[in-house]
CSV table of C-alpha atoms in Angstrom, one decimal:
chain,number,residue,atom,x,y,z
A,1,UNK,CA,27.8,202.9,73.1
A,2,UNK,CA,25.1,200.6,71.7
A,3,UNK,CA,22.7,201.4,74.3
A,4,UNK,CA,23.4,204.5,74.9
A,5,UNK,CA,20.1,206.1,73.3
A,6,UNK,CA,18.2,204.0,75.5
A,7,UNK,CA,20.5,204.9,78.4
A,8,UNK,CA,19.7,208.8,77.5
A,9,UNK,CA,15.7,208.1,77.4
A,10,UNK,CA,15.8,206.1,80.3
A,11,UNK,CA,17.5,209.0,82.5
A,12,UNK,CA,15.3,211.0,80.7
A,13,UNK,CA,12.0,210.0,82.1
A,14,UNK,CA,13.5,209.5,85.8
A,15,UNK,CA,14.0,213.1,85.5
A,16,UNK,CA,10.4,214.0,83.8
A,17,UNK,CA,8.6,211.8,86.4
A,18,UNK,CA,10.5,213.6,89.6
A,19,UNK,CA,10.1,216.4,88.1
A,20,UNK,CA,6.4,216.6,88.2
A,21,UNK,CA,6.7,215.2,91.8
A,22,UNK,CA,8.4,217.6,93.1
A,23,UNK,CA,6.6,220.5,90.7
A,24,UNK,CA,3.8,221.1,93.6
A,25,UNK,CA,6.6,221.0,96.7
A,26,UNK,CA,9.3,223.0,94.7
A,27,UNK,CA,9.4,225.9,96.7
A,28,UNK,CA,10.5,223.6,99.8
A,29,UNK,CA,13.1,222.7,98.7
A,30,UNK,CA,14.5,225.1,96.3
A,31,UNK,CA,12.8,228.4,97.2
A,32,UNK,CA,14.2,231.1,99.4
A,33,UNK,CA,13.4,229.8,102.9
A,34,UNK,CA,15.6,227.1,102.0
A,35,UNK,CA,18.0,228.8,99.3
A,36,UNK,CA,18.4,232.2,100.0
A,37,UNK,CA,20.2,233.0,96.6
A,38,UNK,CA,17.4,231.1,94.5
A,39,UNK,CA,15.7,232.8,91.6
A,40,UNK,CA,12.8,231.3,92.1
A,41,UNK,CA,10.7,233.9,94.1
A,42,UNK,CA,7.7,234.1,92.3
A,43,UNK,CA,4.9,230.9,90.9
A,44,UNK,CA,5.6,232.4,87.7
A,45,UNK,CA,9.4,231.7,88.1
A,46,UNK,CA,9.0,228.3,89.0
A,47,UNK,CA,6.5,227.4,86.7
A,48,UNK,CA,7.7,228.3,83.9
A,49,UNK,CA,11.2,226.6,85.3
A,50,UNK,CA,9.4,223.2,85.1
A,51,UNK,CA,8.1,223.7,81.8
A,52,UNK,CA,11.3,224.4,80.1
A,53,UNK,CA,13.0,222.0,81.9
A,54,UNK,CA,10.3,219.1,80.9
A,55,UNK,CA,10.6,220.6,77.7
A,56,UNK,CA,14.0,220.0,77.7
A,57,UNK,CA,13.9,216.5,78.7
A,58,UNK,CA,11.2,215.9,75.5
A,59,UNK,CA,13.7,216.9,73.3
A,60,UNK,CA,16.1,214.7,74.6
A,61,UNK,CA,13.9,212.2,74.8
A,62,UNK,CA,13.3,212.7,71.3
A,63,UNK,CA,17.1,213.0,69.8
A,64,UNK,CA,16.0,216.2,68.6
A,65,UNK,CA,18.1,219.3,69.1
A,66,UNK,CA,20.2,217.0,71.7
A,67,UNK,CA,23.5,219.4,72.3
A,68,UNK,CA,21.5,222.1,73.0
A,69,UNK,CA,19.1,220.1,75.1
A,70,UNK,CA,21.8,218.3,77.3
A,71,UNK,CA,23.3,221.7,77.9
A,72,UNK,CA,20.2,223.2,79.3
A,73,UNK,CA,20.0,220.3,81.2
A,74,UNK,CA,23.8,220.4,82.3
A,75,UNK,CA,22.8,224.0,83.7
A,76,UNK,CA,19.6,223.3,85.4
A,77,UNK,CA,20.8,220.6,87.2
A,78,UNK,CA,23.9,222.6,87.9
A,79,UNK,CA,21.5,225.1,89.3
A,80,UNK,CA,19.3,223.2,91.5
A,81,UNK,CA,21.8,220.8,93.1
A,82,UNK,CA,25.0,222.8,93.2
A,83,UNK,CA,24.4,226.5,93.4
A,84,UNK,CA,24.8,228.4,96.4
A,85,UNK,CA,26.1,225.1,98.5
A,86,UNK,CA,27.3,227.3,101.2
A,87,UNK,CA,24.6,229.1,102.2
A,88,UNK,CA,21.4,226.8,101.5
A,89,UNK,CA,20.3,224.0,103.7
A,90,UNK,CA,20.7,221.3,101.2
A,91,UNK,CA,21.9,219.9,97.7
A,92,UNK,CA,20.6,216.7,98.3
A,93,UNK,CA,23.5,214.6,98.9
A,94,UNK,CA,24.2,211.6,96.7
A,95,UNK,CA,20.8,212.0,95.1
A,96,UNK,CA,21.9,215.6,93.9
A,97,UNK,CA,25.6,215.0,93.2
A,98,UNK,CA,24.5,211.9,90.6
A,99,UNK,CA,21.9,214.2,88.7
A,100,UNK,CA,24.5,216.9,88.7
A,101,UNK,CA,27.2,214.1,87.2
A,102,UNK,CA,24.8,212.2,85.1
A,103,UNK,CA,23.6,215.3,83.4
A,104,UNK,CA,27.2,217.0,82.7
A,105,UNK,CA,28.1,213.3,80.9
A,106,UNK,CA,25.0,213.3,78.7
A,107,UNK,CA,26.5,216.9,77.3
A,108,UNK,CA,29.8,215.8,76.8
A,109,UNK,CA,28.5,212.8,75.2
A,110,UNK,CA,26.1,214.7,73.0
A,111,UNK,CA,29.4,216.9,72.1
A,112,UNK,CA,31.3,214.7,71.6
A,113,UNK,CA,28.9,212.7,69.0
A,114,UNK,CA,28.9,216.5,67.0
A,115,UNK,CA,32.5,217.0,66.8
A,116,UNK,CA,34.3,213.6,66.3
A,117,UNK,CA,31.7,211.3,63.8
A,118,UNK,CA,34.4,208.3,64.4
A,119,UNK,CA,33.1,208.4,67.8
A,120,UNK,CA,36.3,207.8,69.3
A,121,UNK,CA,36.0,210.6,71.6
A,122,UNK,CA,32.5,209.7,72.8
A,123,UNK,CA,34.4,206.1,73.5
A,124,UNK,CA,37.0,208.1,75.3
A,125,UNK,CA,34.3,209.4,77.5
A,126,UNK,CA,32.5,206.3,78.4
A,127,UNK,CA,36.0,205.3,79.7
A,128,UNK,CA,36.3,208.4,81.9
A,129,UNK,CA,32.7,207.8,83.2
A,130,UNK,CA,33.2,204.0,84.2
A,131,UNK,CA,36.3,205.2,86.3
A,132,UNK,CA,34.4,207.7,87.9
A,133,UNK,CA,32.2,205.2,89.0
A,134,UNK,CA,34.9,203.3,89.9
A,135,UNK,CA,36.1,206.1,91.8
A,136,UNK,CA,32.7,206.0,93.7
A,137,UNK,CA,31.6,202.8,94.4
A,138,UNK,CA,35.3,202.2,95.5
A,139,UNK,CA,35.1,205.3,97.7
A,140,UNK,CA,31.4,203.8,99.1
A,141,UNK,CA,33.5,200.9,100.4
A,142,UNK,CA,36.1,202.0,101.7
A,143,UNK,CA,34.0,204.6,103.9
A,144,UNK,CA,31.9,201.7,105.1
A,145,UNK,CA,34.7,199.8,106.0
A,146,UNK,CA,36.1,202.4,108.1
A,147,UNK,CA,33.0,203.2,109.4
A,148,UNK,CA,32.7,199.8,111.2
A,149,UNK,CA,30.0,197.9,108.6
A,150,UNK,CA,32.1,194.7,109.6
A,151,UNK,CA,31.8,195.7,112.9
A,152,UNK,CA,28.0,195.7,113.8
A,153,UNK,CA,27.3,199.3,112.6
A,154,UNK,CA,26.8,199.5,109.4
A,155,UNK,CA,23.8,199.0,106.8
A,156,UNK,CA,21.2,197.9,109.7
A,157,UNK,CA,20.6,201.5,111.1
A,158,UNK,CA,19.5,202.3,107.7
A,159,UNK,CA,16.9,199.3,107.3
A,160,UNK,CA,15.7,200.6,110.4
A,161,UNK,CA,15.8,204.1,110.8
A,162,UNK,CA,12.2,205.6,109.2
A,163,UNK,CA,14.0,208.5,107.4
A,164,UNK,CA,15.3,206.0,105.2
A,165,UNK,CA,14.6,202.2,105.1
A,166,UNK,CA,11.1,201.5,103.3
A,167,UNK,CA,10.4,198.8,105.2
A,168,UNK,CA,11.7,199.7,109.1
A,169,UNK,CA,8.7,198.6,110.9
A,170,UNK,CA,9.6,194.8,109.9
A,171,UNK,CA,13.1,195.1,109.9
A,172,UNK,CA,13.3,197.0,113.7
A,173,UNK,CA,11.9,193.2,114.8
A,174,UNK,CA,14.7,191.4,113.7
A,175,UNK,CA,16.9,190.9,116.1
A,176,UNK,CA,20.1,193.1,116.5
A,177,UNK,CA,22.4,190.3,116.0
A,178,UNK,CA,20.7,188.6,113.3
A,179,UNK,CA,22.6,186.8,110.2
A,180,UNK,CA,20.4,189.2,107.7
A,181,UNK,CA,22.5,192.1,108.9
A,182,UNK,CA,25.5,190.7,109.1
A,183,UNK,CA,25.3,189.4,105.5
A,184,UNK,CA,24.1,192.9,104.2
A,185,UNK,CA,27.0,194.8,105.9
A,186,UNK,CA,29.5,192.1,104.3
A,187,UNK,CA,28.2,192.8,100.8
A,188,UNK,CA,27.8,196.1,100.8
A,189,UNK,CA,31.2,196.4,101.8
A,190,UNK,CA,33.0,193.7,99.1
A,191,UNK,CA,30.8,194.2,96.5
A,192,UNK,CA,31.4,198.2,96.3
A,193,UNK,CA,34.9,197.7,96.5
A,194,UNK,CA,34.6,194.8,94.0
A,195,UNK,CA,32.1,197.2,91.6
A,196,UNK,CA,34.6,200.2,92.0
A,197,UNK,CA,37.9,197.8,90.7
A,198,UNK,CA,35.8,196.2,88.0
A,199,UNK,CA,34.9,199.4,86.2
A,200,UNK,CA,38.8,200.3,86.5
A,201,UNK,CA,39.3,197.6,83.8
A,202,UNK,CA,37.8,197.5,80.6
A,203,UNK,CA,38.0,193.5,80.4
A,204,UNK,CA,36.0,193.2,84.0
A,205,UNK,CA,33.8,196.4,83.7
A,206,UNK,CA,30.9,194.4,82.5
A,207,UNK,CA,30.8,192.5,85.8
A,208,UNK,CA,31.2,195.1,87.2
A,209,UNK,CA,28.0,196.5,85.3
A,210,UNK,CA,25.6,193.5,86.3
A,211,UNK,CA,26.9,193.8,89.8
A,212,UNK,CA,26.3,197.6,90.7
A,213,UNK,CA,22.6,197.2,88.6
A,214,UNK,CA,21.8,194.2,91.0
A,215,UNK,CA,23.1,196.3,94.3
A,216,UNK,CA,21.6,199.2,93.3
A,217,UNK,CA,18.2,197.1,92.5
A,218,UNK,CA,18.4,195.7,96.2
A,219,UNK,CA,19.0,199.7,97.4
A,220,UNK,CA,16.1,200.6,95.8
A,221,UNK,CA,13.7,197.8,97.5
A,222,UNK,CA,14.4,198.8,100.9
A,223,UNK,CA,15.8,202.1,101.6
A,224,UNK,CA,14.4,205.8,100.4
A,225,UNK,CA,17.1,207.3,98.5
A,226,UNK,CA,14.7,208.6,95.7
A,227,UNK,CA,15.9,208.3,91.9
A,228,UNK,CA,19.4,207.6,93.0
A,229,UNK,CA,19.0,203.8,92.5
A,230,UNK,CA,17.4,204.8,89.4
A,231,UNK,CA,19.7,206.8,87.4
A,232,UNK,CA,22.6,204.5,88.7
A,233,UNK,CA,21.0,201.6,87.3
A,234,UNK,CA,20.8,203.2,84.2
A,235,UNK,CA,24.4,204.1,83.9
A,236,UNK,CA,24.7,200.5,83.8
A,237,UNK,CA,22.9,200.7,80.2
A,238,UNK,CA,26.5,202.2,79.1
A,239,UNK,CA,28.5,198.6,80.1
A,240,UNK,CA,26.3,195.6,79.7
A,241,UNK,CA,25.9,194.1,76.2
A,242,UNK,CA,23.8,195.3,73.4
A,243,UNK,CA,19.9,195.8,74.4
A,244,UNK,CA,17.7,195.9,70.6
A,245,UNK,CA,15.4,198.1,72.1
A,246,UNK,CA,14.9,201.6,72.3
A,247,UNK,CA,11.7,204.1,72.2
A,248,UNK,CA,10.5,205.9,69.1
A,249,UNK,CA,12.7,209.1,68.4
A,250,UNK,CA,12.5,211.7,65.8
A,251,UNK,CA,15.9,212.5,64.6
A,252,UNK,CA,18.4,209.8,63.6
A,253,UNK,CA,20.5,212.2,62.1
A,254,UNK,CA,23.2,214.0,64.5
A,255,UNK,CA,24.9,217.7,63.5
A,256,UNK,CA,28.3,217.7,62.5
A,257,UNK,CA,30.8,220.4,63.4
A,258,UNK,CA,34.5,218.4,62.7
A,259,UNK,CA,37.4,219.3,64.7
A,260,UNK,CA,41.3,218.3,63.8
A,261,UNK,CA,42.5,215.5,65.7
A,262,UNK,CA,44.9,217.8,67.2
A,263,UNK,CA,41.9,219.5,68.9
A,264,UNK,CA,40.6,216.3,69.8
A,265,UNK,CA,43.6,215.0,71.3
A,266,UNK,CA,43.5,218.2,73.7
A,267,UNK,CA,40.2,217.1,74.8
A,268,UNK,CA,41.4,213.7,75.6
A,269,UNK,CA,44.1,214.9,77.8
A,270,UNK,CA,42.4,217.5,79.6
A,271,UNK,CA,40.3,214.6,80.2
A,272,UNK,CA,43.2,212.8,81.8
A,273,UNK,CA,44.4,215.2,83.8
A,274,UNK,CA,41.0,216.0,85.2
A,275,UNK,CA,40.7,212.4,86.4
A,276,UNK,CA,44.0,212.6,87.7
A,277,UNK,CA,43.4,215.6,89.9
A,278,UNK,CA,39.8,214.0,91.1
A,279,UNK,CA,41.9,210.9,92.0
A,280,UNK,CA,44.3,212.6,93.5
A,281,UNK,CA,41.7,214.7,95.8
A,282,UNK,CA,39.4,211.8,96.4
A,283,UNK,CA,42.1,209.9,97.9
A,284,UNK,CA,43.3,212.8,99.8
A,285,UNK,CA,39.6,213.5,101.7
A,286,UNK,CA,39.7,209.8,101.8
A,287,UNK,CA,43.1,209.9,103.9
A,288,UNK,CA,41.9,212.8,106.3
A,289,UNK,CA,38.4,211.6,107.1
A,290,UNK,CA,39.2,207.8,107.5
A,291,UNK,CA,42.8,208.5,108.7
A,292,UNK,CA,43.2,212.2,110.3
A,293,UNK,CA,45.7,212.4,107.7
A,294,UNK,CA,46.1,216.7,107.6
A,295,UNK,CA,45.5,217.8,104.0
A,296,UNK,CA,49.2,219.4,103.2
A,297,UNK,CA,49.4,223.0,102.9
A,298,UNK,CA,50.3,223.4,99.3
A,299,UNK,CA,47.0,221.6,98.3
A,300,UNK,CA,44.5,223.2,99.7
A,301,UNK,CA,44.2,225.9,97.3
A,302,UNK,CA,44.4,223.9,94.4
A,303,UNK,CA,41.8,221.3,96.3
A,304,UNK,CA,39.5,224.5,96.9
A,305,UNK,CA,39.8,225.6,93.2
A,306,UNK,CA,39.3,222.2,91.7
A,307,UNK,CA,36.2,221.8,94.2
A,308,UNK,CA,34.2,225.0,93.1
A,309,UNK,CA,34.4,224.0,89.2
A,310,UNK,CA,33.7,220.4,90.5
A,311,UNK,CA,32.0,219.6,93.7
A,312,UNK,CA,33.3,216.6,95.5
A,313,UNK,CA,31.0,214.4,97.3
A,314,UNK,CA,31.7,212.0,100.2
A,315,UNK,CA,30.4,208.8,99.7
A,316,UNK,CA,29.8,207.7,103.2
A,317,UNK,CA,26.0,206.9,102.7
A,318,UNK,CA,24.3,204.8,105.1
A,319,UNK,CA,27.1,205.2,107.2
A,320,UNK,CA,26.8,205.0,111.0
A,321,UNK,CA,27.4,208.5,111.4
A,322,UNK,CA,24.3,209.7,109.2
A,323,UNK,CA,22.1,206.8,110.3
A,324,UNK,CA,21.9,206.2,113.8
A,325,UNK,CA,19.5,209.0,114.4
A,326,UNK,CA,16.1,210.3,113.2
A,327,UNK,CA,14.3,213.5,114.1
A,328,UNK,CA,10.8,213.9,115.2
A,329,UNK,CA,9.4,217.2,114.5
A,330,UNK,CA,5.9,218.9,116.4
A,331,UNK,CA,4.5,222.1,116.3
A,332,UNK,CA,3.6,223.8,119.5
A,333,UNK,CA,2.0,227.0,120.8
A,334,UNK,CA,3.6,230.0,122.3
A,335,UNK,CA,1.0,231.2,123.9
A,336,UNK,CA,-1.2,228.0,125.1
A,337,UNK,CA,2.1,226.0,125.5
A,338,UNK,CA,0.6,223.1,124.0
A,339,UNK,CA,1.0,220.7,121.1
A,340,UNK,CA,-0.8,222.2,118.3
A,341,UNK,CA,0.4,219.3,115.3
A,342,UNK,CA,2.6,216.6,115.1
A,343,UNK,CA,4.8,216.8,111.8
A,344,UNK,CA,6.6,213.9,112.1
A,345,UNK,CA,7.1,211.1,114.6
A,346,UNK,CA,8.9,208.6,112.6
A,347,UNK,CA,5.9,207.2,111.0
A,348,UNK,CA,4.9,205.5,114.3
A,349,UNK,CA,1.7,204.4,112.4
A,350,UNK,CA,3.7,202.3,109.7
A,351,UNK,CA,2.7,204.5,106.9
A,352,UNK,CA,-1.3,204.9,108.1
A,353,UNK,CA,-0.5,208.5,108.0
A,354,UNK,CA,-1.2,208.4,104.6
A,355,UNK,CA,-4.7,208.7,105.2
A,356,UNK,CA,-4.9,211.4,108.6
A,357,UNK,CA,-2.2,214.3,106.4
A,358,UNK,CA,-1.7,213.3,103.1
A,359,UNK,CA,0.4,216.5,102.1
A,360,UNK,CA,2.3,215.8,105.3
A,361,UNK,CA,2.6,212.0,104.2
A,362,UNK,CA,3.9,212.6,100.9
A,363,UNK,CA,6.5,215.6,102.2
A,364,UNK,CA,8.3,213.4,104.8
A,365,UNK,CA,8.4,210.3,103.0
A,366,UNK,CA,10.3,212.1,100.1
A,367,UNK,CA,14.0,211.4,100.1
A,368,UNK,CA,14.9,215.5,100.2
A,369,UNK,CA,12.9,215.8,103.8
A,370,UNK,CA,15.4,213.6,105.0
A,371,UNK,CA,18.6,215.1,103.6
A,372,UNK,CA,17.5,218.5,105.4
A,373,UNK,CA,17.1,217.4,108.7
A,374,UNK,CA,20.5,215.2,107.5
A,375,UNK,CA,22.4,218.5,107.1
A,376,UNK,CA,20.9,220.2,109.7
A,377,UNK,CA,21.7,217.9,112.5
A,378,UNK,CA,24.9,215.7,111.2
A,379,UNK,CA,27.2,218.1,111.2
A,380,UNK,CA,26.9,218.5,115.3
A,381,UNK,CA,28.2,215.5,115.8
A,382,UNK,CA,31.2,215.4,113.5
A,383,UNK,CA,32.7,218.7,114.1
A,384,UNK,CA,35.9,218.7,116.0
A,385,UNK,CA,35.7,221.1,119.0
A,386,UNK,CA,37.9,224.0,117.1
A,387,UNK,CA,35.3,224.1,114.6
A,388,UNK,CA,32.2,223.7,116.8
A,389,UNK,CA,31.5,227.4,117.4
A,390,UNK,CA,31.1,227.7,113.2
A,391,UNK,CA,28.9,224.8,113.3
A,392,UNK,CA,26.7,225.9,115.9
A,393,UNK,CA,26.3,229.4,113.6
A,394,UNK,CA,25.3,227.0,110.7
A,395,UNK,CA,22.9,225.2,112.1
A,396,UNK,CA,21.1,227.9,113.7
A,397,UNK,CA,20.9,229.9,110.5
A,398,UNK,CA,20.2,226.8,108.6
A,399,UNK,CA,17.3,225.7,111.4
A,400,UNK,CA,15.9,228.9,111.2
A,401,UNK,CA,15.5,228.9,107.8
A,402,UNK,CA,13.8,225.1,108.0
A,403,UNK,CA,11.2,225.9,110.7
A,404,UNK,CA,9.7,229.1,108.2
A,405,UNK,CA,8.6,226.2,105.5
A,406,UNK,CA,6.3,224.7,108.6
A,407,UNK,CA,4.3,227.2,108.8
A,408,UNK,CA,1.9,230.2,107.3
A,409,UNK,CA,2.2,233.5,108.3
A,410,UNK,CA,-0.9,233.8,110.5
A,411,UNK,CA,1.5,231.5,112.6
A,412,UNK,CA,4.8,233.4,112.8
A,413,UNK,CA,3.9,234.8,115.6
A,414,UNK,CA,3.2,232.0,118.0
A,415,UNK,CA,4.7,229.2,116.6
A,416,UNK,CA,7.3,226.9,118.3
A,417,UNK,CA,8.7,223.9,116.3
A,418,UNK,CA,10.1,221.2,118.7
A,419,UNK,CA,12.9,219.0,117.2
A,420,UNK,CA,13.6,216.0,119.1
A,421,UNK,CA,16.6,214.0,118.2
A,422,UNK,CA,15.7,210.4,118.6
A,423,UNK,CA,18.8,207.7,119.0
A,424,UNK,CA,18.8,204.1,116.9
A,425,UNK,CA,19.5,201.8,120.0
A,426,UNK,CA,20.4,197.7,119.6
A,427,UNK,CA,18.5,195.7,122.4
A,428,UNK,CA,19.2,192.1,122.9
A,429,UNK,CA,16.0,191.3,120.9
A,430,UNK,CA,15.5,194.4,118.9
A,431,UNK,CA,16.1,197.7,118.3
A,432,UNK,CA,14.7,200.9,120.0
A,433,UNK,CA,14.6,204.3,119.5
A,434,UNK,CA,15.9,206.4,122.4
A,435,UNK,CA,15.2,210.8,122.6
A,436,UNK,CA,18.0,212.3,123.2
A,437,UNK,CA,17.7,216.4,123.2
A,438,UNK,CA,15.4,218.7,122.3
A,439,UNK,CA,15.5,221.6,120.0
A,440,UNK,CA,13.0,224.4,120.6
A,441,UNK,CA,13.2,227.0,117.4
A,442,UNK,CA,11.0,230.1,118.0
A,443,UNK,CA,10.2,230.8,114.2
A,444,UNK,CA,9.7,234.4,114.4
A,445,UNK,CA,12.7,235.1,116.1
A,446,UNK,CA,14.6,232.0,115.0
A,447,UNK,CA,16.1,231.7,118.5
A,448,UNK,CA,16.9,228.4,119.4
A,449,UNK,CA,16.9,226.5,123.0
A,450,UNK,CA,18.2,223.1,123.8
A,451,UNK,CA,16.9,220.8,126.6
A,452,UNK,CA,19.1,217.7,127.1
A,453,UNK,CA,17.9,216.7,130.3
């Protein structure tokens, strides 16, 4: 735990920094277009949101008032990227599922610092946090594996696709079969695996470290996965040897509130048997979506229970399924049947957008843009045909929803938004990108046609 007040600043300011980023955008993506149940309904709401939250993060920042801090954070962050999963377009994926994990460890480690001044249970803790990553990054491989990255379809469609890689425009000349995508899809693929069974053991885990802050380095350069990268990388702080550095605090001095070892032996092994349930269900989801394996009867209850205390994520990231396609979005009128704006086209002018829309720029380059039309449109294509007629409810609801943030209300009335679903395509010499279908939402009505011809 030597660098873990460094790690706690450093997460810290990733969080302070997006935070004013998305301050401007917030009802987007958290207000009640989007998130039907979300409290935030008024500017008054969400401004003064953002102020306690940054607040909070001072204080952490700080070491002042830390368990009460981390706890507030704990329950924002619970909030904004878990709350109401079922009925809002988004929680942001990975990006979401990492702040939500990140921030329920810096409370438990800021607990455990109060009750237990040996700091044995705060040790404990860092042990259960490096097999969750484990669990992860061992997850991310085998997904990738099974989804065919040793087989041509794997980290390329990413580097390519302008939802997500930085850099697409260069990349999309490279040919299809080039050695630069074959050597990316072989080390995503061993050095997750390798990441996840280093941090199993304490003796390795420091590899294992250095490795997943070098991989998540190389994420950050070339694909848009906003603070992700980031707040991995600074997990990393908790496994690599001692760094002598840390930023001013205030408050050396931490609370005390003692418990008997008893007590603290409970902790430990509800601990325990928490990471044996999330292994248990991780390898489970892992069986049925790699291997069609049915979930057995007797553990679905217990699967849904443990899921709503603790969401479960997927980690099949820049996987083949989510990254073949992008969407391009235009505006149209009703009434003139014409092409009023273009939204989005996939950043055809290699980021010269910038200067014709900046608000539009700086809304579709951002990492959340992408995980709505992600969730809108993914599920489509992975539903099995007795669950397609639910799907199909879903996306409507969830597309209706979408189309209101496009627009003001003068427009309601004769506004179409046109979503065309455009196909990542390997040539001999390079890729292309193909339309598929059309998706014509009428955002008054919210009715939705589809032309696939």
């Amino acid at each position: 735990m030597d660098n873990y007040l460094l790690f706690k600043q450093a997460v810290c300011l990733i969080w302070f920094f997006e935070t004013l980023v998305l301050w401007p955008r917030f009802d987007i993506y958290f207000g009640p277009q989007v998130f039907p149940k979300s409290l935030f309904t008024t500017p008054f709401r969400i401004h003064a949101f953002h102020l306690l939250l940054l607040t909070t993060l001072i204080f952490l920042f700080l070491n002042c008032y830390s368990l009460a801090a981390s706890f507030i954070l704990f329950l924002c962050m619970r909030y904004l990227f878990v709350s109401g999963a079922n009925s809002r377009i988004a929680t942001f994926g990975a990006v979401g599922h990492i702040c939500f994990v990140t921030a329920a460890y810096l409370f438990f480690f800021e607990a455990a610092f109060v009750l237990d001044p040996s700091h044995t249970l705060a040790l404990f803790i860092q042990t259960v946090l490096a097999i969750e990553i484990g669990i992860i990054m061992l997850s991310s491989g085998v997904h990738k594996y099974f989804s065919g990255y040793l087989h041509e379809s794997g980290f390329e469609y990413a580097l390519v696709n302008p939802s997500w890689g930085k850099f697409f425009f260069f990349f999309k000349k490279l040919k299809p079969s080039s050695w630069f995508f074959k050597v990316n899809n072989y080390a995503a693929v061993s050095s997750e695996l390798l990441i996840g069974l280093f941090f199993f053991l304490p003796q390795t885990r420091i590899f294992g470290a250095y490795l997943l802050l070098i991989t998540f380095l190389y994420v950050f350069l070339t694909v848009r996965v906003n603070i992700l990268p980031l707040l991995m990388m600074s997990l990393t702080l908790l496994y690599i040897k001692p760094i002598a550095f840390h930023f001013p605090i205030l408050n050396e001095a931490v609370p005390q509130f003692v418990i008997p070892e008893a007590a603290i032996q409970l902790i430990k092994a509800i601990f325990i048997l928490y990471l044996a349930l999330y292994i248990l269900i991780t390898l489970v989801r892992m069986l049925q979506m790699n291997g069609k394996v049915a979930i057995p009867t007797f553990l679905i209850k217990p699967m849904r229970f443990f899921i709503r205390a603790r969401p479960c994520f997927e980690w099949s990231v820049f996987t083949f399924k989510f990254t073949h396609f992008f969407i391009k979005i235009t505006k149209v009128s009703k009434r003139t049947k014409t092409i009023t704006a273009t939204l989005f086209d996939g950043f055809s002018k290699n980021y010269r957008e910038l200067f014709d829309d900046p608000r539009l720029f700086f809304r579709f380059i951002h990492h959340h843009e992408a995980s709505f039309l992600l969730n809108i449109f993914a599920p489509l294509s992975l539903a099995r045909n007795e669950e397609m007629e639910w799907y199909l409810k879903l996306f409507i609801q969830k597309i209706g929803m979408y189309v209101k943030s496009f627009v003001s209300e003068s427009e309601l009335e004769d506004t179409v938004i046109v979503f065309t679903l455009m196909h990542i395509k390997k040539g001999e010499d390079a890729f292309f990108y193909s339309p598929v279908m059309n998706f014509f939402v009428d955002v008054k009505s919210g009715e939705v046609l589809v032309d696939d011809s």
